mmCIF file of C-alpha atoms in Angstrom:
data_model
loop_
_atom_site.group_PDB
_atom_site.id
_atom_site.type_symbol
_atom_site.label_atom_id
_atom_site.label_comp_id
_atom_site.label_asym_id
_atom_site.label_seq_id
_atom_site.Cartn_x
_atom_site.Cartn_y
_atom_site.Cartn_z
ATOM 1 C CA UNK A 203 -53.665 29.276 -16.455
ATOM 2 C CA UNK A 204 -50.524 31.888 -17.829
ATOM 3 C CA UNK A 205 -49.111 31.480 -14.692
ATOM 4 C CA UNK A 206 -49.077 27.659 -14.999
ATOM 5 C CA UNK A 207 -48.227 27.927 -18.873
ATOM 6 C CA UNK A 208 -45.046 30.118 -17.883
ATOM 7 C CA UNK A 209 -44.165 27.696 -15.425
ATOM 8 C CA UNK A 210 -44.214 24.810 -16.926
ATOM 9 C CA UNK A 211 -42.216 26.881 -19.818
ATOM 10 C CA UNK A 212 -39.296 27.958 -17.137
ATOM 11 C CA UNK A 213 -39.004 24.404 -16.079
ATOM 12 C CA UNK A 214 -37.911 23.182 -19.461
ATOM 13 C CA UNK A 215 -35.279 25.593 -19.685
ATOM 14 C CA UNK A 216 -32.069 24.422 -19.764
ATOM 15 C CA UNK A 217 -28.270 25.584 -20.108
ATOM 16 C CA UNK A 218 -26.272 24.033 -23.035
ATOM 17 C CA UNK A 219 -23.167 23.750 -24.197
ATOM 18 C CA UNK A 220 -22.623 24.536 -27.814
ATOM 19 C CA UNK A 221 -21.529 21.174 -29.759
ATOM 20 C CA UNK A 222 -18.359 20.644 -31.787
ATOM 21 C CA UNK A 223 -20.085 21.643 -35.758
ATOM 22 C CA UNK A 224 -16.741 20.062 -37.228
ATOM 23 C CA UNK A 225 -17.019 16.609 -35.239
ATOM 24 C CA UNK A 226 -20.473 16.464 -35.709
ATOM 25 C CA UNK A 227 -20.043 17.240 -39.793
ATOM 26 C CA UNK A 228 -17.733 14.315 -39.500
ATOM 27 C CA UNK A 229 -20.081 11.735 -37.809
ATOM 28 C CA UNK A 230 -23.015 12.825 -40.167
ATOM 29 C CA UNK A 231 -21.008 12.311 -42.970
ATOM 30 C CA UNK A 232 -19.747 8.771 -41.649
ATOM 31 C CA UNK A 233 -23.097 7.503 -40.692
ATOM 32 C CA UNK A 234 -24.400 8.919 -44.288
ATOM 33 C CA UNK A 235 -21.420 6.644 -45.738
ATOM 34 C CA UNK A 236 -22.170 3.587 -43.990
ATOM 35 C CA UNK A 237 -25.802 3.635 -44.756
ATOM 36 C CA UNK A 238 -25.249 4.171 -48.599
ATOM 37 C CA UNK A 239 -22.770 1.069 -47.860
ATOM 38 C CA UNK A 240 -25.678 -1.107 -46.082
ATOM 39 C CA UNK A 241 -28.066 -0.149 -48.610
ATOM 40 C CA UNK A 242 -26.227 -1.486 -51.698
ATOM 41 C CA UNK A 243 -25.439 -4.342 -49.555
ATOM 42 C CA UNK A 244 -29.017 -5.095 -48.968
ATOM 43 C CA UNK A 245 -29.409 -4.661 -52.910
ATOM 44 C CA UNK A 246 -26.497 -6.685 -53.956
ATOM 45 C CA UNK A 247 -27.879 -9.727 -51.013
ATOM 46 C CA UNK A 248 -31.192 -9.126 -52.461
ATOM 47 C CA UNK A 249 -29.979 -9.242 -56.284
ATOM 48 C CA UNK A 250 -28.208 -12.767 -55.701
ATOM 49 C CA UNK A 251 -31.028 -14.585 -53.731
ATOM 50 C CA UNK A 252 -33.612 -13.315 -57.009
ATOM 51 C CA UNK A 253 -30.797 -14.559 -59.088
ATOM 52 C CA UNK A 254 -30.561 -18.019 -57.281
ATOM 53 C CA UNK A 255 -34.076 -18.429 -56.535
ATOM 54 C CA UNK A 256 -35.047 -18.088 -60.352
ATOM 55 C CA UNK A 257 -32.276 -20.631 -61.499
ATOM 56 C CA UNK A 258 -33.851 -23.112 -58.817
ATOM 57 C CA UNK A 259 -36.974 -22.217 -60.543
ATOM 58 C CA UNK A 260 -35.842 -23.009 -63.945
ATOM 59 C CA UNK A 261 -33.915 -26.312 -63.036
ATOM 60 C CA UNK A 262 -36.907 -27.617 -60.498
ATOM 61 C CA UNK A 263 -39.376 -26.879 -63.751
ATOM 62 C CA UNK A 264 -36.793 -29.116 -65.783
ATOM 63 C CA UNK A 265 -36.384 -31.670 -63.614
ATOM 64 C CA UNK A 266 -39.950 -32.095 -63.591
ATOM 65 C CA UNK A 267 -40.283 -32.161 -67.061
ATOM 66 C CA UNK A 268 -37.186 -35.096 -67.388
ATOM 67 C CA UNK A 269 -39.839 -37.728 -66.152
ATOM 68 C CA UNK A 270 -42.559 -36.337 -68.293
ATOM 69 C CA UNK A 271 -40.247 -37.117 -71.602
ATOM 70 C CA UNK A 272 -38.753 -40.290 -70.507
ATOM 71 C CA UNK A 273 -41.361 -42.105 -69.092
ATOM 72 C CA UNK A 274 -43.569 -42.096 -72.059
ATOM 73 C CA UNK A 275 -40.276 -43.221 -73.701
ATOM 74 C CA UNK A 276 -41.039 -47.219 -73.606
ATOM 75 C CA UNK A 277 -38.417 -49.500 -74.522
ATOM 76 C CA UNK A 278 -40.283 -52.794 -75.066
ATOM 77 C CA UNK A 279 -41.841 -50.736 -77.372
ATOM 78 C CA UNK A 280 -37.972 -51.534 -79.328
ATOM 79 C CA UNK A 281 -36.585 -54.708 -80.107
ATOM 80 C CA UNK A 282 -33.918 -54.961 -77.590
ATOM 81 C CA UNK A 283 -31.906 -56.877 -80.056
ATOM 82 C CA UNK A 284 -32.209 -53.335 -82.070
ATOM 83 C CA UNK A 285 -29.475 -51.883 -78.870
ATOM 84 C CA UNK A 286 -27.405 -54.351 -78.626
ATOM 85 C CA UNK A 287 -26.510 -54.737 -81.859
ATOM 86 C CA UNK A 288 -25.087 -51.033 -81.892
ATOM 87 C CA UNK A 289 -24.025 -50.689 -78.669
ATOM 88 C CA UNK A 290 -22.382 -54.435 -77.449
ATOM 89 C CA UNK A 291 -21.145 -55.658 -80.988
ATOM 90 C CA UNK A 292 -19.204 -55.399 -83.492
ATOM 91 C CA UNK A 293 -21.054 -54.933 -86.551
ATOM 92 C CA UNK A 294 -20.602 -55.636 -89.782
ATOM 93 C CA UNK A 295 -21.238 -52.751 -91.956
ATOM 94 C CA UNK A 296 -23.429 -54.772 -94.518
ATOM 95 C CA UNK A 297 -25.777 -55.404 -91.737
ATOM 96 C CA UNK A 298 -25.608 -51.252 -90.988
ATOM 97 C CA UNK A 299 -29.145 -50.436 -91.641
ATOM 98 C CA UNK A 300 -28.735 -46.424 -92.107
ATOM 99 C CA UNK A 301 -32.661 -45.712 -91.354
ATOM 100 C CA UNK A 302 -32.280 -47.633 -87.933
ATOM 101 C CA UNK A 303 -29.120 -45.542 -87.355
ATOM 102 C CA UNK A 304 -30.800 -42.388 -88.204
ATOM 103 C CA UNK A 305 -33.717 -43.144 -85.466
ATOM 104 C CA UNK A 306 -31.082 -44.193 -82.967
ATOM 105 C CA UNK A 307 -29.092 -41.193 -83.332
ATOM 106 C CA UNK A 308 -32.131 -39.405 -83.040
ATOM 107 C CA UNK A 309 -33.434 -41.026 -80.070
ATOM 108 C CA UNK A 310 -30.081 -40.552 -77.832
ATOM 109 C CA UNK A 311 -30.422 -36.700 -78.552
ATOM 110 C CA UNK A 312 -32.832 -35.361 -76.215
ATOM 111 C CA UNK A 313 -34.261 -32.991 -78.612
ATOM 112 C CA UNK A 314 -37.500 -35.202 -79.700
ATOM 113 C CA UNK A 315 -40.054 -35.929 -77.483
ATOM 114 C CA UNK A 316 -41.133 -40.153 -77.048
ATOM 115 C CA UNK A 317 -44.239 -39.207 -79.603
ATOM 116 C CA UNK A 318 -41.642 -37.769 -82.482
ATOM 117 C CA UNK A 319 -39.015 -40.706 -82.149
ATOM 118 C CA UNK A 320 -42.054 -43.471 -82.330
ATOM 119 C CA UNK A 321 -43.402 -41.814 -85.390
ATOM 120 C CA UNK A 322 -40.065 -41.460 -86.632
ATOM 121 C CA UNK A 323 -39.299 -45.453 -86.160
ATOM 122 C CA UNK A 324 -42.749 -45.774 -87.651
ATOM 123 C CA UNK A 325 -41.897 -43.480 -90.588
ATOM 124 C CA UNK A 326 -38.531 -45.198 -91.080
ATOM 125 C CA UNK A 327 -39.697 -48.782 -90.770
ATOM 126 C CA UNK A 328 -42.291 -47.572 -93.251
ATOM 127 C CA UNK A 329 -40.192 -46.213 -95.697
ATOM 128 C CA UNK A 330 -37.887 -49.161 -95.481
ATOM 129 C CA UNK A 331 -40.269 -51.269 -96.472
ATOM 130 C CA UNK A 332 -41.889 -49.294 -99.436
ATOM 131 C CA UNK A 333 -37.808 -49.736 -101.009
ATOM 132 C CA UNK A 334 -37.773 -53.371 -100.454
ATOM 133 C CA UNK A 335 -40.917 -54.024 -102.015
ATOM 134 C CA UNK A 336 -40.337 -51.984 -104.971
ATOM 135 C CA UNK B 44 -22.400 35.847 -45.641
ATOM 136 C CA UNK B 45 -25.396 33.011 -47.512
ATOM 137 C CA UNK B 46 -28.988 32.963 -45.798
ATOM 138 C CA UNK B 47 -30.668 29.298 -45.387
ATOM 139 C CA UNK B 48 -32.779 29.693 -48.418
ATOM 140 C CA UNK B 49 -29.838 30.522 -50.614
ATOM 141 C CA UNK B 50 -27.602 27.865 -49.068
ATOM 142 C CA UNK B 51 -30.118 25.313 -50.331
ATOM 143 C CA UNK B 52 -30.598 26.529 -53.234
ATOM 144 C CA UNK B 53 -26.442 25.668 -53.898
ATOM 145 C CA UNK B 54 -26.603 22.290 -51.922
ATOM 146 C CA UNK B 55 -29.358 21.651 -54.606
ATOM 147 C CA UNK B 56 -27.207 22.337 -57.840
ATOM 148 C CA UNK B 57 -24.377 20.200 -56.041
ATOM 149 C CA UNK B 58 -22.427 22.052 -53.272
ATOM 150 C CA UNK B 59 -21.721 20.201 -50.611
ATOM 151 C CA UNK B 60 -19.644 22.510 -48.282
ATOM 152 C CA UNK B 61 -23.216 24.673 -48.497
ATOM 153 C CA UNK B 62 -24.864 22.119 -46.661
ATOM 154 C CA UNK B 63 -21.989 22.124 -44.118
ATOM 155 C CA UNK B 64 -22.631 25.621 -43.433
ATOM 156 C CA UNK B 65 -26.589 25.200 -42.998
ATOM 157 C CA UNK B 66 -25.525 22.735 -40.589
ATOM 158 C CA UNK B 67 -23.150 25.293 -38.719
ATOM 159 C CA UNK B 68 -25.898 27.660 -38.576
ATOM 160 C CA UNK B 69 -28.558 26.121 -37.158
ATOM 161 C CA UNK B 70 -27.052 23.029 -35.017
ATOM 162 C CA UNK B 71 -27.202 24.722 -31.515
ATOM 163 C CA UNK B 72 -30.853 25.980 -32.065
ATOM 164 C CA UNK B 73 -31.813 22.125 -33.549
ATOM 165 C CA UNK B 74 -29.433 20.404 -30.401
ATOM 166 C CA UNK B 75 -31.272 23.327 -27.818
ATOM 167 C CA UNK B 76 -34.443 22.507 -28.470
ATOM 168 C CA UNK B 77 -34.058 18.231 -28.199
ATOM 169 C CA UNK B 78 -32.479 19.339 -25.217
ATOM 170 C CA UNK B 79 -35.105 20.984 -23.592
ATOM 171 C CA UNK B 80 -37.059 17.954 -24.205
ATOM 172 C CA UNK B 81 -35.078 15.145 -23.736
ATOM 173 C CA UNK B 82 -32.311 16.745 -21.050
ATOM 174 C CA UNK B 83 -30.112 13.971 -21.782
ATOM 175 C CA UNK B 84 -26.870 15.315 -24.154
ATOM 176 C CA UNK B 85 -26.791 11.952 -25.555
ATOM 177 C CA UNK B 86 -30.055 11.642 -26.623
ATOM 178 C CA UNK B 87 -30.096 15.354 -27.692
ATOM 179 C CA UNK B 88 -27.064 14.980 -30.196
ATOM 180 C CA UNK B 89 -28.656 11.534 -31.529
ATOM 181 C CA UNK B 90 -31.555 13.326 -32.390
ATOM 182 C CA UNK B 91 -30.221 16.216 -34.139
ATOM 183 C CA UNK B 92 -28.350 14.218 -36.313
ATOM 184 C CA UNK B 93 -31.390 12.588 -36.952
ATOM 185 C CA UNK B 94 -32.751 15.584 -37.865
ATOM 186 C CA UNK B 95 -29.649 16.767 -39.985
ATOM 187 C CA UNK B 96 -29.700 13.327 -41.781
ATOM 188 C CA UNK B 97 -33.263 13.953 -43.169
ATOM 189 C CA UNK B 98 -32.729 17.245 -44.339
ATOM 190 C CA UNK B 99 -29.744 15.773 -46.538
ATOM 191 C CA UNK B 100 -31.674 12.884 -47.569
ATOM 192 C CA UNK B 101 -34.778 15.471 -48.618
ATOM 193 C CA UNK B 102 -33.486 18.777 -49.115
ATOM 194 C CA UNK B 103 -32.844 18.343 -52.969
ATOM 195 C CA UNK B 104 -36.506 17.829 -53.053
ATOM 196 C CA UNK B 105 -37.126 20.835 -51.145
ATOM 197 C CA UNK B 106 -39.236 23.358 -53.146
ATOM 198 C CA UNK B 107 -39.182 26.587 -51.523
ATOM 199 C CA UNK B 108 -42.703 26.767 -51.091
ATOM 200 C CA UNK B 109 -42.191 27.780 -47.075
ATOM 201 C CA UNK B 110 -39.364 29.128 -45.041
ATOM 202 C CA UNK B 111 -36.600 26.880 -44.085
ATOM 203 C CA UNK B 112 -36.990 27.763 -40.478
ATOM 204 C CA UNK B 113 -40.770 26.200 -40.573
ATOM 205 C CA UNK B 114 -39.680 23.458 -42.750
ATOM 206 C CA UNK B 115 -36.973 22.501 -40.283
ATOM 207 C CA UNK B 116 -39.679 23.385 -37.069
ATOM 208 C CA UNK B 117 -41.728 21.008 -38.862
ATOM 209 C CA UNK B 118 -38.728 17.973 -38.712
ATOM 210 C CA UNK B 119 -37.679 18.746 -35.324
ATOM 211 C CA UNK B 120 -41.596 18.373 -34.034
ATOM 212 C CA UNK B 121 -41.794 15.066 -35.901
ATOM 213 C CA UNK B 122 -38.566 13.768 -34.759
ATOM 214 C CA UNK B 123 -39.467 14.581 -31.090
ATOM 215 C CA UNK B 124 -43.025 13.601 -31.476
ATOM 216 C CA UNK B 125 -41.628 9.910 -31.839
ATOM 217 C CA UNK B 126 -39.234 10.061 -29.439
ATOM 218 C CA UNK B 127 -41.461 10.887 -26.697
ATOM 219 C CA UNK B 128 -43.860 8.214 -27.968
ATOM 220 C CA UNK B 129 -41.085 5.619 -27.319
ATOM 221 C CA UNK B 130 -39.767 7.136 -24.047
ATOM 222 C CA UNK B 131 -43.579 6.314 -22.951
ATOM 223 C CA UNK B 132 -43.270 3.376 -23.802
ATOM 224 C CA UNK B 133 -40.242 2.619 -22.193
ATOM 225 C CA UNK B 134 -41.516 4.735 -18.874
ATOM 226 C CA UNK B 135 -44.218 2.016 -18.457
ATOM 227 C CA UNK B 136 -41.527 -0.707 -18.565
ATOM 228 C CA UNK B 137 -39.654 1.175 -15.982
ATOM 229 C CA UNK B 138 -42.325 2.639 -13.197
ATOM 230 C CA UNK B 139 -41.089 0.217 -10.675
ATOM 231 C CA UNK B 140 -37.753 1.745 -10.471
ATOM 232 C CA UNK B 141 -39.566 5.045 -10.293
ATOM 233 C CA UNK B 142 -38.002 6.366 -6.577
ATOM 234 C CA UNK B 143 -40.223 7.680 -3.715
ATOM 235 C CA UNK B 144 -40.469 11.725 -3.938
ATOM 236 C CA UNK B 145 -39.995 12.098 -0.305
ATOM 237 C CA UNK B 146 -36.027 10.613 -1.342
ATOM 238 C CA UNK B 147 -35.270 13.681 -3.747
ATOM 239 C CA UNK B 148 -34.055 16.750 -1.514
ATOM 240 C CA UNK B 149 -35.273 19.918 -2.759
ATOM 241 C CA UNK B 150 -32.176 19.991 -5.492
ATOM 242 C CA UNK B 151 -33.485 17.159 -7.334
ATOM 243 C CA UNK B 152 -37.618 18.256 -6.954
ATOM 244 C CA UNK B 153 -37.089 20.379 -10.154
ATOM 245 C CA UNK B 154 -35.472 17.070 -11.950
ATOM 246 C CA UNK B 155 -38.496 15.723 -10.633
ATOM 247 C CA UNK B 156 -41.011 17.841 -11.795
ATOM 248 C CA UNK B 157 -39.411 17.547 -15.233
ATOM 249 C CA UNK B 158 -39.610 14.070 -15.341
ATOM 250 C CA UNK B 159 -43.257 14.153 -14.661
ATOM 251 C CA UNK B 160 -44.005 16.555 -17.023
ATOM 252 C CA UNK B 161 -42.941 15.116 -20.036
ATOM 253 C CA UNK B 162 -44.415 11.641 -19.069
ATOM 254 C CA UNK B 163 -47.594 13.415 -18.506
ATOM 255 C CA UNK B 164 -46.973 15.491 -22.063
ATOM 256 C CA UNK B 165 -45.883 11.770 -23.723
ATOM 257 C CA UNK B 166 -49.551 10.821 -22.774
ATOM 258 C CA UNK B 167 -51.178 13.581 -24.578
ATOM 259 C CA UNK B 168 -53.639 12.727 -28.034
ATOM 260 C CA UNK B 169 -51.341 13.850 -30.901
ATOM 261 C CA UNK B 170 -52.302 17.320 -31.766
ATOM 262 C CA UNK B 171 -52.164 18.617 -28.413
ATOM 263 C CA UNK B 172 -48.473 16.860 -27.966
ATOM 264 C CA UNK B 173 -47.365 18.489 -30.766
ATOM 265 C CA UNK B 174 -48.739 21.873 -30.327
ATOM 266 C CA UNK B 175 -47.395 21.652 -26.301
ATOM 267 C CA UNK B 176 -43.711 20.840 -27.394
ATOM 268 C CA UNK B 177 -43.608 23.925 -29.780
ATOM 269 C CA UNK B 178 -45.014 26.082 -27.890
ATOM 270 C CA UNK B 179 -43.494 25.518 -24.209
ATOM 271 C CA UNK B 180 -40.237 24.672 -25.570
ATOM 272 C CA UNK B 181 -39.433 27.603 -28.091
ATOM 273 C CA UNK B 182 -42.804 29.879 -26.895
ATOM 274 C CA UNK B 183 -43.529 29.853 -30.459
ATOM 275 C CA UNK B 184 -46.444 32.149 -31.432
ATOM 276 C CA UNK B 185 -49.997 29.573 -32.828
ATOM 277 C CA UNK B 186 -49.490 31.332 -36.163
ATOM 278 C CA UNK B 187 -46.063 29.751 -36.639
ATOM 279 C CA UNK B 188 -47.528 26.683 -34.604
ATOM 280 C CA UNK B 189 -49.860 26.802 -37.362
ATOM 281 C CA UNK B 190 -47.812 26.769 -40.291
ATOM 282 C CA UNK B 191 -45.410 23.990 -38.697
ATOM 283 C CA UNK B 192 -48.153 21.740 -38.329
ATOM 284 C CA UNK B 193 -50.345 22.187 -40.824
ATOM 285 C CA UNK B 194 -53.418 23.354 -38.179
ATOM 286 C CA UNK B 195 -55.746 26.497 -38.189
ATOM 287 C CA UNK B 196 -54.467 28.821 -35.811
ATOM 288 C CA UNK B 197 -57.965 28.555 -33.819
ATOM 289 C CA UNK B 198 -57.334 25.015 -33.875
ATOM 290 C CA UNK B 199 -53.690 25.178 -32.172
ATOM 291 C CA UNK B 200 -55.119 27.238 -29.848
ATOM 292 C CA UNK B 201 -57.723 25.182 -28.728
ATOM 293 C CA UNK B 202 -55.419 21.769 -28.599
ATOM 294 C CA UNK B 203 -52.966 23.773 -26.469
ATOM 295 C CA UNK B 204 -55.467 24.837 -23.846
ATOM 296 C CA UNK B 205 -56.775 21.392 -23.777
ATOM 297 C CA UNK B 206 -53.734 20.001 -23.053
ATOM 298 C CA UNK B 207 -52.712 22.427 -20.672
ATOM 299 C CA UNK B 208 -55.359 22.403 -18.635
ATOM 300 C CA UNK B 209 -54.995 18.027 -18.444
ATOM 301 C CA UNK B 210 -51.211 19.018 -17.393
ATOM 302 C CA UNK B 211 -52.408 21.544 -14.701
ATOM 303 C CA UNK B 212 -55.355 18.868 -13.230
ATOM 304 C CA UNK B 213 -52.446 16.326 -13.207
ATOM 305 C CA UNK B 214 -49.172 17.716 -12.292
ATOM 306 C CA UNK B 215 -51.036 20.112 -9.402
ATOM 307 C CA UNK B 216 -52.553 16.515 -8.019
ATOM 308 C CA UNK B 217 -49.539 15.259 -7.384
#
């Protein structure tokens, strides 16, 4: 079994040639380089698709929610008249009714919900009355 | 003139040019032993800058606990242990261009022989592939074989006399 073991020892034996230390410093230090370079281009890629993916995230959630607020928004609910008279005529100021204003201004910002501007209407109309009869 | 130890103990607090010289001291040992394994320059220089790679990648974590030459043993066996496992691999995709022994003139029969034994070493369990390449290629001693790969001594032993004697029933059928 020695005999085989130093046998199969010679036959690996080979002659080699010593390599170039200063070339192969060089390439080491190259392919080092360009993996640094493919990592933090991996990072960066990876760092913009988060980036993009959570912005789709945050607009798709949105988006959803537009339908939630507006279609509990209904406008038969409001006198139609109540529109045009802002938006397709001229007024006259005498006929300006500031509470009505106040609830249209309020409904074209889309910071209240449909529940908040019909309470508001309600409030207003409310109110409204409550001054005319006293 | 620095020894290995000391060398990384300055590439640790920064110096660069003393990893340069670790390099210069033990490249030819690192490229001569891939060679005697893979007998292809090519190959040979890919791996040992494989090799050198990792140790710049990990030597800042290296603590000093064993000697550099056993730390670097123990890189080298790793690095060759997958190579051979993908040479096998590729072997079995390329048996059919294997050409008939009685076409090799008595020149080429040690290529041959060569050949076969690595294939027949790439087929080994693990352990016994491991302890095989250390100890035919470098005739290291199963108390370095030991500390390199983490085995009892007895148990290096044992591996490499299995595994020899599968080489001898195989190689001495052919």
């Amino acid at each position: 079994m020695i005999n085989f073991e130093e046998k199969i020892s010679k036959s690996v034996r080979v002659k080699t040639k010593n390599l170039d230390t200063s070339a192969f410093i060089l390439n080491l230090k190259n392919r080092h380089n360009k993996e640094l370079k493919r990592i933090q281009r991996f990072k960066s890629g990876f760092a913009a698709f988060s980036f993009i993916f959570i912005i789709s995230l945050v607009t798709i959630f949105q988006l959803d929610n537009y339908d939630v607020i507006h279609n509990d928004l209904k406008f038969t609910d409001y006198n139609d008249a109540f529109y045009d008279e802002y938006i397709f005529s001229d007024y006259n100021d005498n006929n300006f009714d500031e509470n009505e204003f106040t609830v249209f201004i309020y409904e074209e910002s889309f910071h209240y919900d449909a529940e908040e501007l019909v309470y508001l209407n309600e409030f207003f109309i409310k109110d409204i009355e409550e001054e005319k009869s006293l | 003139m620095l020894d290995d130890n000391e060398l990384i103990q300055k590439f640790q607090n920064g110096d660069e040019k003393a990893f340069d010289q670790l390099v210069r001291n033990n490249l030819n040992n690192v490229f001569g032993f891939f060679m005697k394994v893979t007998r292809d320059e090519m190959s040979a220089e890919d791996l040992t800058q494989d090799v050198f790679m990792k140790l710049y990648k990990n030597l800042k974590n290296f603590r000093h606990d064993s000697n550099f030459s056993t730390y670097l043993y123990r890189i080298n066996a790793n690095t060759v242990n997958s190579w051979i496992t993908r040479s096998k691999w590729k072997n079995l995709l390329h048996l059919d261009q294997a050409p008939d022994k009685g076409e090799y003139d008595i020149k080429n029969e040690a290529e041959w022989t060569k050949e076969e034994l690595w294939n027949e070493i790439s087929k080994l369990p693990n352990k016994q592939r491991r302890v095989m390449i250390l100890r035919i290629t470098d005739s290291l001693s199963y108390s370095e074989i030991s500390k390199i790969t983490g085995m009892s001594e007895g148990t290096a032993k044992v591996n490499f006399h299995h595994g020899l004697k599968k080489l001898k029933e195989v190689l001495s059928n052919d």
